Coordinates of C-alpha atoms and ligand atoms in Angstrom, one line a residue:
M1 CA 27.3 -21.2 -45.0
D2 CA 24.8 -20.6 -41.7
D3 CA 22.1 -19.6 -43.2
A4 CA 22.2 -22.6 -45.5
I5 CA 19.0 -24.7 -45.7
S6 CA 19.3 -28.6 -45.3
I7 CA 17.7 -30.8 -47.1
L8 CA 17.7 -34.1 -46.6
I9 CA 17.7 -36.9 -49.4
V10 CA 17.3 -40.9 -48.7
D11 CA 18.2 -43.5 -51.3
D12 CA 19.9 -46.8 -50.8
E13 CA 21.5 -46.0 -54.8
Q14 CA 24.5 -43.9 -54.0
R15 CA 24.5 -43.2 -57.4
N16 CA 20.4 -41.5 -57.2
L17 CA 21.9 -39.7 -54.4
D18 CA 24.8 -38.4 -56.3
A19 CA 22.1 -37.7 -59.0
L20 CA 19.7 -35.4 -56.5
E21 CA 22.7 -34.4 -55.2
A22 CA 23.3 -32.6 -59.0
V23 CA 20.1 -31.6 -59.4
L24 CA 19.8 -29.7 -56.1
T25 CA 23.3 -27.8 -56.6
D26 CA 22.2 -24.4 -55.1
P27 CA 24.6 -22.2 -52.3
S28 CA 21.5 -21.7 -50.1
Y29 CA 21.5 -25.5 -49.6
R30 CA 23.5 -27.7 -47.7
V31 CA 22.3 -31.0 -49.1
L32 CA 22.5 -34.1 -46.8
K33 CA 22.4 -37.7 -48.3
A34 CA 22.0 -41.0 -46.6
T35 CA 21.5 -44.7 -47.7
D36 CA 19.2 -46.1 -44.8
A37 CA 17.0 -45.0 -42.5
D38 CA 19.3 -45.3 -39.5
E39 CA 21.5 -42.6 -41.1
A40 CA 18.7 -40.5 -41.8
L41 CA 17.6 -40.2 -38.7
R42 CA 21.2 -39.6 -37.6
L43 CA 22.0 -36.7 -39.7
L44 CA 18.2 -35.4 -38.6
L45 CA 19.3 -35.2 -34.7
D46 CA 22.1 -33.1 -35.9
N47 CA 21.1 -31.2 -38.4
D48 CA 17.7 -28.7 -38.8
V49 CA 16.1 -30.4 -41.7
A50 CA 14.0 -28.1 -44.2
A51 CA 12.5 -30.8 -45.6
I52 CA 13.3 -34.5 -46.9
V53 CA 13.0 -36.9 -50.2
L54 CA 12.8 -40.0 -49.7
D55 CA 12.7 -42.8 -51.8
I56 CA 10.2 -45.5 -50.9
K57 CA 11.7 -48.6 -52.1
M58 CA 14.3 -48.8 -49.8
P59 CA 15.9 -52.4 -48.5
G60 CA 15.4 -52.7 -44.6
V61 CA 13.2 -49.9 -43.3
S62 CA 11.3 -48.7 -46.0
G63 CA 10.5 -44.9 -47.4
F64 CA 7.0 -45.5 -45.8
E65 CA 8.0 -46.5 -42.5
L66 CA 11.2 -43.9 -41.8
A67 CA 8.5 -41.6 -42.8
R68 CA 5.8 -42.6 -39.9
L69 CA 9.3 -42.8 -37.9
I70 CA 9.9 -39.2 -38.4
K71 CA 5.9 -38.3 -38.3
G72 CA 5.9 -39.7 -35.1
T73 CA 9.0 -37.9 -33.7
K74 CA 7.5 -34.4 -31.8
R75 CA 11.2 -32.6 -33.0
F76 CA 10.9 -33.7 -36.8
R77 CA 6.9 -33.8 -37.3
E78 CA 6.5 -30.8 -38.7
I79 CA 9.2 -31.4 -41.5
P80 CA 7.6 -32.1 -45.2
I81 CA 8.4 -35.2 -46.9
V82 CA 8.2 -35.7 -50.6
F83 CA 9.0 -39.4 -51.5
L84 CA 10.3 -40.2 -54.7
T85 CA 9.2 -43.8 -56.3
A86 CA 10.2 -45.6 -59.5
Y87 CA 6.5 -46.5 -61.2
M88 CA 3.2 -44.9 -61.0
M89 CA 1.4 -45.1 -57.8
E90 CA -1.8 -46.9 -57.3
D91 CA -4.4 -45.4 -55.3
Q92 CA -3.7 -47.1 -52.2
D93 CA 0.0 -46.5 -51.9
V94 CA -0.5 -42.9 -52.3
L95 CA -3.0 -43.1 -49.1
A96 CA -0.5 -45.2 -47.6
G97 CA 2.1 -42.3 -48.5
Y98 CA -0.1 -39.6 -46.7
G99 CA -1.2 -41.7 -43.7
A100 CA 2.8 -42.2 -43.2
G101 CA 2.5 -38.0 -43.4
A102 CA 4.0 -37.3 -47.4
V103 CA 3.6 -33.8 -48.3
D104 CA 4.4 -34.6 -52.0
Y105 CA 5.1 -37.4 -54.9
L106 CA 7.7 -37.7 -57.4
T107 CA 8.3 -40.4 -59.8
K108 CA 11.5 -41.3 -61.2
P109 CA 13.4 -40.0 -63.3
V110 CA 12.6 -37.1 -61.0
H111 CA 12.3 -33.5 -63.4
P112 CA 14.7 -31.7 -62.0
Q113 CA 12.9 -28.2 -62.2
V114 CA 10.1 -30.1 -60.7
L115 CA 12.0 -31.3 -58.0
R116 CA 13.9 -27.8 -57.4
H117 CA 10.9 -25.7 -57.6
K118 CA 8.7 -27.6 -54.9
L119 CA 12.1 -27.9 -52.7
S120 CA 12.1 -24.2 -53.0
V121 CA 9.1 -23.4 -51.6
F122 CA 9.7 -25.9 -48.8
A123 CA 12.8 -23.9 -48.1
E124 CA 11.2 -20.5 -48.5
L125 CA 8.4 -22.3 -45.5
F126 CA 11.4 -23.1 -43.6
R127 CA 13.2 -19.2 -43.7
K128 CA 10.2 -17.7 -42.8
T129 CA 9.5 -19.9 -39.9
R130 CA 12.8 -19.6 -38.5
A131 CA 12.7 -16.2 -39.1
L132 CA 9.8 -15.7 -37.4
A133 CA 11.2 -18.1 -34.4
E134 CA 14.1 -15.6 -34.3
L135 CA 11.7 -12.5 -34.0
N136 CA 9.7 -14.2 -31.1
A137 CA 13.2 -15.2 -29.3
T138 CA 13.8 -11.6 -30.1
L139 CA 10.7 -10.7 -28.0
E140 CA 11.0 -12.8 -25.6
T141 CA 14.2 -11.5 -24.6
R142 CA 12.7 -7.8 -25.1
V143 CA 9.7 -9.0 -22.7
S144 CA 12.2 -10.1 -20.0
E145 CA 14.2 -7.0 -20.1
R146 CA 11.3 -4.9 -20.2
T147 CA 9.8 -7.0 -16.8
A148 CA 12.8 -6.9 -15.3
E149 CA 13.2 -3.3 -15.6
L150 CA 9.8 -2.9 -14.5
E151 CA 10.5 -4.9 -11.3
R152 CA 13.5 -2.5 -10.8
S153 CA 11.4 0.7 -10.9
E154 CA 8.8 -1.4 -8.9
A155 CA 11.0 -1.9 -6.4
A156 CA 12.7 1.5 -6.3
L157 CA 9.6 2.8 -6.1
R158 CA 8.2 0.7 -3.2
R159 CA 11.8 1.0 -1.5
A160 CA 11.2 5.5 -2.0
A161 CA 7.8 4.9 -0.8
E162 CA 9.3 3.2 2.5
Q163 CA 12.2 6.0 2.7
K164 CA 8.9 8.9 2.3
D165 CA 7.0 6.8 5.3
A166 CA 9.7 6.3 7.5
F167 CA 10.8 9.9 7.0
L168 CA 7.1 11.1 8.0
A169 CA 6.9 9.2 11.2
T170 CA 10.6 10.8 11.9
L171 CA 9.5 13.9 10.9
A172 CA 6.6 13.7 12.9
H173 CA 7.7 12.4 15.7
E174 CA 10.4 15.0 16.1
L175 CA 8.1 17.9 15.3
R176 CA 6.2 16.4 18.6
N177 CA 9.1 16.9 21.1
P178 CA 9.4 20.8 20.4
L179 CA 5.4 21.0 20.7
A180 CA 5.3 19.6 23.7
P181 CA 6.3 22.0 26.2
L182 CA 4.3 24.8 24.0
R183 CA 1.1 22.7 24.5
T184 CA 2.0 22.4 28.1
G185 CA 2.4 26.1 28.5
L186 CA -0.1 27.0 26.6
D187 CA -2.5 25.1 28.1
Y188 CA -1.2 26.5 31.8
L189 CA -1.5 30.4 30.0
V190 CA -5.1 29.7 29.1
H191 CA -6.5 28.7 32.3
Q192 CA -4.7 31.6 33.9
P193 CA -6.2 35.3 34.3
A194 CA -4.7 37.2 31.5
P195 CA -3.1 40.3 33.0
T196 CA -4.5 42.5 30.2
P197 CA -7.2 41.8 27.2
A198 CA -4.6 41.6 24.4
I199 CA -2.5 39.5 26.3
G200 CA -5.5 37.0 26.3
R201 CA -6.2 37.2 23.1
V202 CA -2.9 36.3 22.0
V203 CA -2.3 33.6 24.0
G204 CA -6.0 32.3 22.6
T205 CA -4.4 32.4 19.2
M206 CA -1.1 30.9 19.9
N207 CA -3.7 28.0 21.3
R208 CA -5.7 28.0 18.2
Q209 CA -3.4 28.0 16.2
L210 CA -1.0 25.5 18.4
D211 CA -3.8 23.0 17.6
H212 CA -3.6 23.2 14.7
M213 CA -0.2 22.5 14.0
V214 CA -1.0 19.4 16.6
R215 CA -3.5 17.7 14.0
L216 CA -1.3 18.6 11.4
I217 CA 1.1 16.6 12.5
D218 CA -0.7 14.0 13.7
D219 CA -2.1 13.9 10.4
L220 CA 1.4 12.9 9.4
L221 CA 1.9 10.5 11.7
D222 CA -1.0 8.6 11.0
V223 CA -0.3 9.0 7.1
A224 CA 2.7 6.7 8.0
R225 CA 1.1 4.6 10.6
V226 CA -1.5 4.0 7.7
S227 CA 1.0 3.5 4.5
R228 CA 2.4 1.1 7.1
G229 CA 0.0 -1.3 8.3
L230 CA 0.8 0.2 11.7
L231 CA -2.5 1.7 12.6
E232 CA -4.6 -0.2 14.9
L233 CA -8.5 0.7 15.7
K234 CA -9.6 0.4 19.5
R235 CA -13.4 -1.0 18.4
E236 CA -16.1 -0.1 20.7
R237 CA -20.3 0.1 20.2
L238 CA -20.6 3.2 19.2
D239 CA -23.9 5.4 19.5
L240 CA -23.0 7.0 16.1
S241 CA -25.4 10.0 16.8
A242 CA -23.5 11.2 20.0
V243 CA -20.3 10.8 17.9
V244 CA -22.4 13.1 15.0
R245 CA -23.5 15.9 17.6
E246 CA -20.1 15.9 19.2
A247 CA -18.2 16.9 15.8
I248 CA -21.3 19.0 15.0
G249 CA -20.4 20.5 18.4
D250 CA -16.5 20.9 17.6
L251 CA -17.8 23.1 14.3
H252 CA -19.6 25.7 16.0
P253 CA -17.4 28.5 16.8
V254 CA -16.1 28.2 13.2
A255 CA -19.1 28.1 11.5
Q256 CA -20.6 31.2 13.9
S257 CA -17.1 33.4 13.0
R258 CA -18.1 32.8 9.1
S259 CA -21.9 32.9 9.9
L260 CA -22.4 29.5 8.5
V261 CA -25.5 27.8 9.2
I262 CA -25.7 24.1 10.2
T263 CA -28.8 22.2 10.1
S264 CA -29.0 18.0 10.9
S265 CA -31.5 15.4 10.8
I266 CA -30.3 12.7 13.3
D267 CA -31.7 8.6 13.7
E268 CA -30.8 8.3 17.4
R269 CA -31.0 4.5 17.2
V270 CA -27.8 3.7 14.9
A271 CA -25.1 2.1 16.3
V272 CA -21.4 0.8 14.8
D273 CA -18.5 -0.9 16.8
A274 CA -16.1 1.6 15.5
D275 CA -13.0 3.4 16.9
R276 CA -14.4 6.2 18.5
T277 CA -11.4 8.7 18.2
R278 CA -10.9 7.8 14.2
I279 CA -14.7 8.0 13.5
R280 CA -14.5 11.6 15.4
Q281 CA -11.5 12.3 13.2
I282 CA -12.9 11.7 9.7
L283 CA -16.0 13.5 10.7
G284 CA -14.2 16.4 11.7
N285 CA -12.0 16.4 8.7
L286 CA -15.1 16.4 7.2
L287 CA -17.0 19.3 8.7
D288 CA -13.8 21.4 8.8
N289 CA -13.7 21.1 5.3
A290 CA -17.2 21.8 4.4
A291 CA -17.0 24.8 6.0
K292 CA -13.6 25.7 5.2
F293 CA -15.1 25.2 1.1
S294 CA -18.3 27.4 1.9
P295 CA -18.8 30.8 0.9
A296 CA -19.8 32.7 4.2
G297 CA -23.3 32.7 5.4
G298 CA -23.4 28.8 3.8
T299 CA -25.8 26.1 4.8
I300 CA -24.2 23.0 6.0
R301 CA -26.4 19.9 6.0
V302 CA -25.5 17.1 8.5
E303 CA -27.4 13.4 8.3
L304 CA -27.2 9.9 9.5
V305 CA -29.2 7.4 9.1
R306 CA -29.4 3.6 9.0
E307 CA -30.1 2.6 4.9
R308 CA -30.4 -1.8 6.0
D309 CA -27.5 -2.8 7.5
R310 CA -25.5 0.6 7.1
A311 CA -24.7 3.8 9.0
I312 CA -24.6 6.9 7.2
V313 CA -23.4 10.0 7.6
R314 CA -23.9 12.8 4.8
V315 CA -22.1 15.8 5.2
T316 CA -22.8 18.6 2.1
D317 CA -22.3 22.1 2.1
E318 CA -23.2 24.6 -0.5
G319 CA -19.2 25.2 -1.5
L320 CA -16.6 25.7 -3.9
G321 CA -17.9 21.6 -4.9
I322 CA -15.6 19.9 -7.2
P323 CA -14.8 18.9 -10.8
D324 CA -16.2 15.6 -12.4
D325 CA -12.9 14.6 -13.3
Q326 CA -10.9 15.2 -9.7
L327 CA -13.8 13.3 -7.4
D328 CA -11.9 10.4 -6.8
R329 CA -8.2 12.1 -7.2
V330 CA -9.5 13.7 -3.7
F331 CA -9.0 10.5 -1.4
E332 CA -5.3 10.3 -2.9
M333 CA -2.3 11.8 -0.3
F334 CA -1.1 15.6 -0.9
T335 CA -3.9 15.7 -3.5
R336 CA -5.7 19.2 -3.6
V337 CA -8.0 20.1 -6.2
E338 CA -6.6 23.3 -8.5
R339 CA -8.8 25.8 -8.1
R340 CA -7.8 29.6 -9.1
A341 CA -5.3 30.8 -6.0
S342 CA -7.4 33.1 -4.4
T343 CA -10.4 30.5 -3.9
S344 CA -8.2 28.0 -2.2
P345 CA -7.6 27.6 1.4
A346 CA -4.1 26.1 2.9
G347 CA -4.0 21.8 3.3
L348 CA -1.5 19.6 3.4
G349 CA -4.2 17.5 1.1
L350 CA -4.3 14.4 4.0
G351 CA -7.6 14.2 5.6
L352 CA -9.8 12.4 2.9
A353 CA -6.7 10.1 2.4
I354 CA -6.6 8.7 5.7
G355 CA -9.9 9.5 5.6
R356 CA -11.1 7.3 3.5
Q357 CA -8.2 4.3 4.5
L358 CA -9.8 4.6 8.6
A359 CA -13.5 4.2 7.1
E360 CA -12.1 0.9 4.7
M361 CA -10.4 -0.5 8.6
H362 CA -14.3 -0.4 9.5
G363 CA -15.2 -2.2 6.7
G364 CA -16.6 0.9 5.3
S365 CA -15.9 3.3 2.5
L366 CA -16.7 7.4 2.4
T367 CA -17.3 8.6 -0.9
V368 CA -18.5 12.0 -2.0
Q369 CA -20.6 14.1 -5.0
S370 CA -20.7 17.0 -6.6
R371 CA -22.6 18.5 -9.1
G372 CA -19.7 20.4 -10.0
P373 CA -17.6 23.7 -9.6
D374 CA -19.3 26.0 -6.9
Q375 CA -22.4 23.3 -7.1
G376 CA -21.4 22.1 -3.2
A377 CA -20.5 18.8 -2.6
T378 CA -21.7 15.3 -0.8
F379 CA -19.5 13.5 1.3
A380 CA -20.9 10.1 3.0
L381 CA -19.5 7.9 5.1
A382 CA -20.7 4.3 5.7
L383 CA -19.9 1.7 8.2
P384 CA -21.5 -1.3 8.9
A385 CA -24.2 -0.8 11.5
L386 CA -25.0 -3.0 14.2
P387 CA -28.4 -4.6 14.7
H388 CA -31.4 -2.8 16.1
E389 CA -32.3 -5.3 19.1
T390 CA -29.2 -4.5 21.4
A391 CA -29.5 -1.3 22.4
P392 CA -27.0 0.9 22.1
S393 CA -25.3 1.8 25.3
V394 CA -25.4 5.8 25.3
A395 CA -21.6 7.2 25.8
P396 CA -20.4 8.7 29.1
P397 CA -20.5 12.5 29.0
A398 CA -16.8 13.4 29.2
A399 CA -15.3 13.6 32.5
A400 CA -15.8 17.2 33.3
P401 CA -11.9 18.4 34.8
R402 CA -11.4 18.7 38.1
Q403 CA -8.5 19.7 40.4
S404 CA -6.3 16.4 41.7
A405 CA -7.2 15.8 45.4
G406 CA -4.4 15.2 47.6
R407 CA -0.7 16.4 46.8
L408 CA 2.1 14.3 45.7
R409 CA 5.4 14.6 46.0
V410 CA 6.4 14.1 42.0
V411 CA 9.5 12.9 40.2
L412 CA 10.2 14.9 36.7
I413 CA 12.6 13.4 34.8
E414 CA 13.0 14.7 30.9
D415 CA 15.7 15.8 29.7
N416 CA 14.1 19.2 27.3
V417 CA 14.4 21.5 29.8
D418 CA 11.3 23.8 28.6
A419 CA 9.0 20.9 28.4
A420 CA 10.3 19.6 32.1
E421 CA 9.8 23.4 33.1
V422 CA 6.2 24.0 32.1
L423 CA 5.4 20.9 33.1
A424 CA 6.5 21.4 36.7
L425 CA 4.4 24.7 36.8
W426 CA 1.1 23.0 35.7
L427 CA 2.0 20.3 38.4
E428 CA 3.0 22.8 41.5
D429 CA 0.3 24.8 40.8
L430 CA -2.1 21.5 41.3
G431 CA -0.5 21.4 45.1
H432 CA 2.1 18.7 43.9
T433 CA 6.2 19.1 44.9
V434 CA 7.8 18.8 42.0
S435 CA 11.6 17.9 41.6
V436 CA 13.1 18.0 38.0
A437 CA 16.1 15.6 36.9
N438 CA 17.5 16.1 33.1
D439 CA 19.1 12.7 32.6
G440 CA 18.4 8.9 33.8
L441 CA 21.1 8.1 36.5
E442 CA 20.3 12.0 37.8
G443 CA 16.8 10.8 38.0
L444 CA 17.3 7.7 39.8
E445 CA 19.5 9.7 42.4
L446 CA 16.4 11.9 42.5
V447 CA 13.8 8.8 43.1
Q448 CA 15.9 7.3 45.5
S449 CA 16.3 10.5 47.5
V450 CA 13.0 12.0 47.0
R451 CA 11.3 9.1 47.5
P452 CA 8.1 10.1 45.8
A453 CA 4.3 8.9 45.0
L454 CA 4.9 9.6 41.5
V455 CA 7.7 9.3 39.0
L456 CA 6.9 11.1 35.0
C457 CA 9.9 10.0 32.8
D458 CA 10.7 10.6 29.3
I459 CA 12.0 7.4 28.0
G460 CA 14.5 8.7 25.4
L461 CA 17.5 10.4 28.1
P462 CA 20.9 10.9 28.1
G463 CA 22.9 8.2 30.0
I464 CA 20.2 5.4 30.5
D465 CA 17.1 5.6 29.3
G466 CA 13.6 5.6 30.8
V467 CA 13.0 1.6 30.5
E468 CA 15.8 1.2 32.6
V469 CA 15.1 4.1 35.0
C470 CA 11.9 2.2 35.7
R471 CA 13.8 -1.4 36.1
R472 CA 16.1 0.0 38.2
V473 CA 13.7 2.1 40.4
K474 CA 11.8 -1.3 40.3
A475 CA 14.7 -3.6 41.7
Q476 CA 16.0 -0.9 43.8
I477 CA 13.3 0.0 45.7
G478 CA 10.8 -2.9 45.4
D479 CA 7.3 -3.0 46.9
G480 CA 7.7 0.7 48.4
A481 CA 8.6 1.9 44.6
P482 CA 6.4 4.7 43.3
A483 CA 4.1 4.6 40.2
M484 CA 5.9 5.2 37.6
V485 CA 3.7 6.7 34.5
A486 CA 6.2 7.1 31.2
L487 CA 6.2 10.4 28.8
T488 CA 7.5 9.8 25.2
G489 CA 6.8 10.6 21.7
W490 CA 6.3 6.6 20.9
G491 CA 2.7 5.9 21.1
M492 CA 2.7 2.6 18.8
P493 CA 1.3 -0.5 20.7
T494 CA 5.1 -2.3 20.4
D495 CA 6.5 1.3 22.4
R496 CA 3.1 0.5 24.9
E497 CA 4.1 -2.7 25.4
R498 CA 7.6 -2.2 26.2
T499 CA 7.0 0.3 28.4
K500 CA 4.4 -1.9 29.9
Q501 CA 7.1 -5.1 30.6
A502 CA 9.8 -2.8 32.0
G503 CA 6.6 -2.1 34.8
F504 CA 5.2 1.3 33.9
Q505 CA 1.5 1.4 35.2
D506 CA 0.7 4.1 32.4
H507 CA 2.2 5.3 29.0
L508 CA 1.0 8.9 27.9
V509 CA 1.9 10.3 24.4
K510 CA 3.5 13.7 24.3
P511 CA 1.8 16.8 23.9
V512 CA 0.3 15.2 26.8
A513 CA -3.4 16.2 27.2
L514 CA -3.9 18.0 30.7
D515 CA -6.5 15.7 31.4
K516 CA -5.3 12.6 30.8
L517 CA -2.6 13.6 33.2
R518 CA -4.6 14.8 35.6
E519 CA -6.6 11.2 35.6
V520 CA -3.3 9.7 36.2
L521 CA -2.6 12.2 39.2
D522 CA -6.0 11.5 40.3
R523 CA -5.6 7.5 40.3
V524 CA -2.2 8.1 42.1
V525 CA -3.8 9.8 44.7
A526 CA -6.9 7.4 44.8
A527 CA -4.7 4.5 45.1
R528 CA -2.7 6.1 48.1
E529 CA -5.6 7.2 50.2
S530 CA -7.2 3.4 49.2
A531 CA -3.6 1.7 50.6
Ligands
LIG601 P1 -6.9 19.4 2.8 O1 -8.3 20.2 3.1 O2 -5.6 19.7 4.4 O3 -5.9 19.9 1.7 P2 -8.4 17.2 2.5 O4 -7.9 15.5 2.5 O5 -9.1 16.9 3.7 O6 -7.1 17.4 2.6 O7 -8.9 17.6 1.2 C1 -8.3 17.4 -0.2 C2 -8.7 18.0 -1.1 O8 -9.9 18.2 -1.2 C3 -9.0 19.7 -0.4 O9 -7.8 20.3 -0.6 C4 -9.8 20.4 -1.2 O10 -9.4 20.8 -2.3 C5 -10.8 19.4 -1.7 N1 -12.4 19.2 -0.9 C6 -11.7 18.3 0.8 N2 -13.6 18.5 0.8 C7 -14.5 19.5 0.1 C8 -15.5 20.0 0.1 N3 -16.7 20.2 0.7 N4 -15.5 20.7 -1.2 C9 -14.9 21.0 -1.8 N5 -13.9 20.8 -1.8 C10 -13.1 19.7 -0.8

């Protein structure tokens, strides 16, 4: 039977073997018999032996020598050996036997019950060891099955996260397309005298809501980029006090509408090596939140200090505060602190997640402290400060918007008819002449016939895409080719590289800020005047 336990008996005399076998007759034992060392070793190799009964006195290899061989072999080392001896043992024989790895001695004639008892102990030990080994093997199998299962679910999670990021990126991009004409159209309307005060107010409201929507979509795009490691920082030496002041300035209209008081304490000499837009984004979110979660009439305190080699901006409010157990969670994506519904302003729960990642990309941190619900909160943005010696260069004041000088012939190639129409309207308002095409080939023909100074060209176009339009314009017109500017929803470095390679001199991301476009127009005018 399979579960039988093998006992090896070794004796040069066949009749001794038979006698021992008779003593050990038991259905739970399988008795293996060997008359010499060679046979014993062969049987050991072929069987999983629980114990060996070994005659000491054998011609050729003696019992002690065989025991030494067995104990010297890793696979057999643990097998207990009982020596059989025909005469009383002298002390040195006993020592020699133990040195060879004996577990016990029995003198002949063997007392059957004693032998059976001794072997039953070894058999039991063997059974337990075998059961343990089996258990161990089962456990190992289960562990490797569980590991494989975990790896599978981890891969599935990773795939799902990647799909989510890709979905967010596409969603945000697709949402930007319809926003572009709305942005341009509203920019246009905001600068027109309103026919009635009511229309003026409506346009103002639409403008603010659109700003908000653009911010939300930008957040979605940022999240997708940050998670995929695609966000790049444009670092420069920044006067942090100026950036903090600008961010506070942006908050004033909201603060006024809710009678919030903003106090500040700003160290003027703190410079950092950072991406201006991204730092504005982090601070903007902290200040917006402070206002959003403050009671009307509350105070928001902004502090900029240098602490050793760190520049620290702290924004403290007296608002809803954050319970202890949620302090760290507010930095997770799509997380909002649970509160009574009536006191919970809306939001996607992305700003702080993006803020912390951006801070860390700068080698800094974004942390929060709060004494609890209704006790206000303090958010701290820490960034590595630049050394004092090299005084921070004062940030140039934002260029005042000005009317473009000169008039240009412009060809606008854009398949979104609404976007094309409002942009054309705006350009014409500045005094430029605009011809519009809604697909690539039509655009190319228009450029040939109109010979414009500037082509504003969408990239994703029916027929041939904007990149191909640009290549053909450059190839067909050569030296006299117009300035080519790409207008596109895609703003990644690789997208910019692609349009640059094709020959575009500028790459504007939709929705295009009209100030940016005006700068481009000015550059084209200036280049023509100096030519
Ligand atoms: P959003 O404000 O768009 O929901 P954020 O990531 O900026 O996203 O904030 C996440 C959440 O953290 C908020 O919904 C709010 O519950 C909590 N929170 C952020 N700032 C404050 C603050 N100053 N006071 C109290 N809670 C805040």
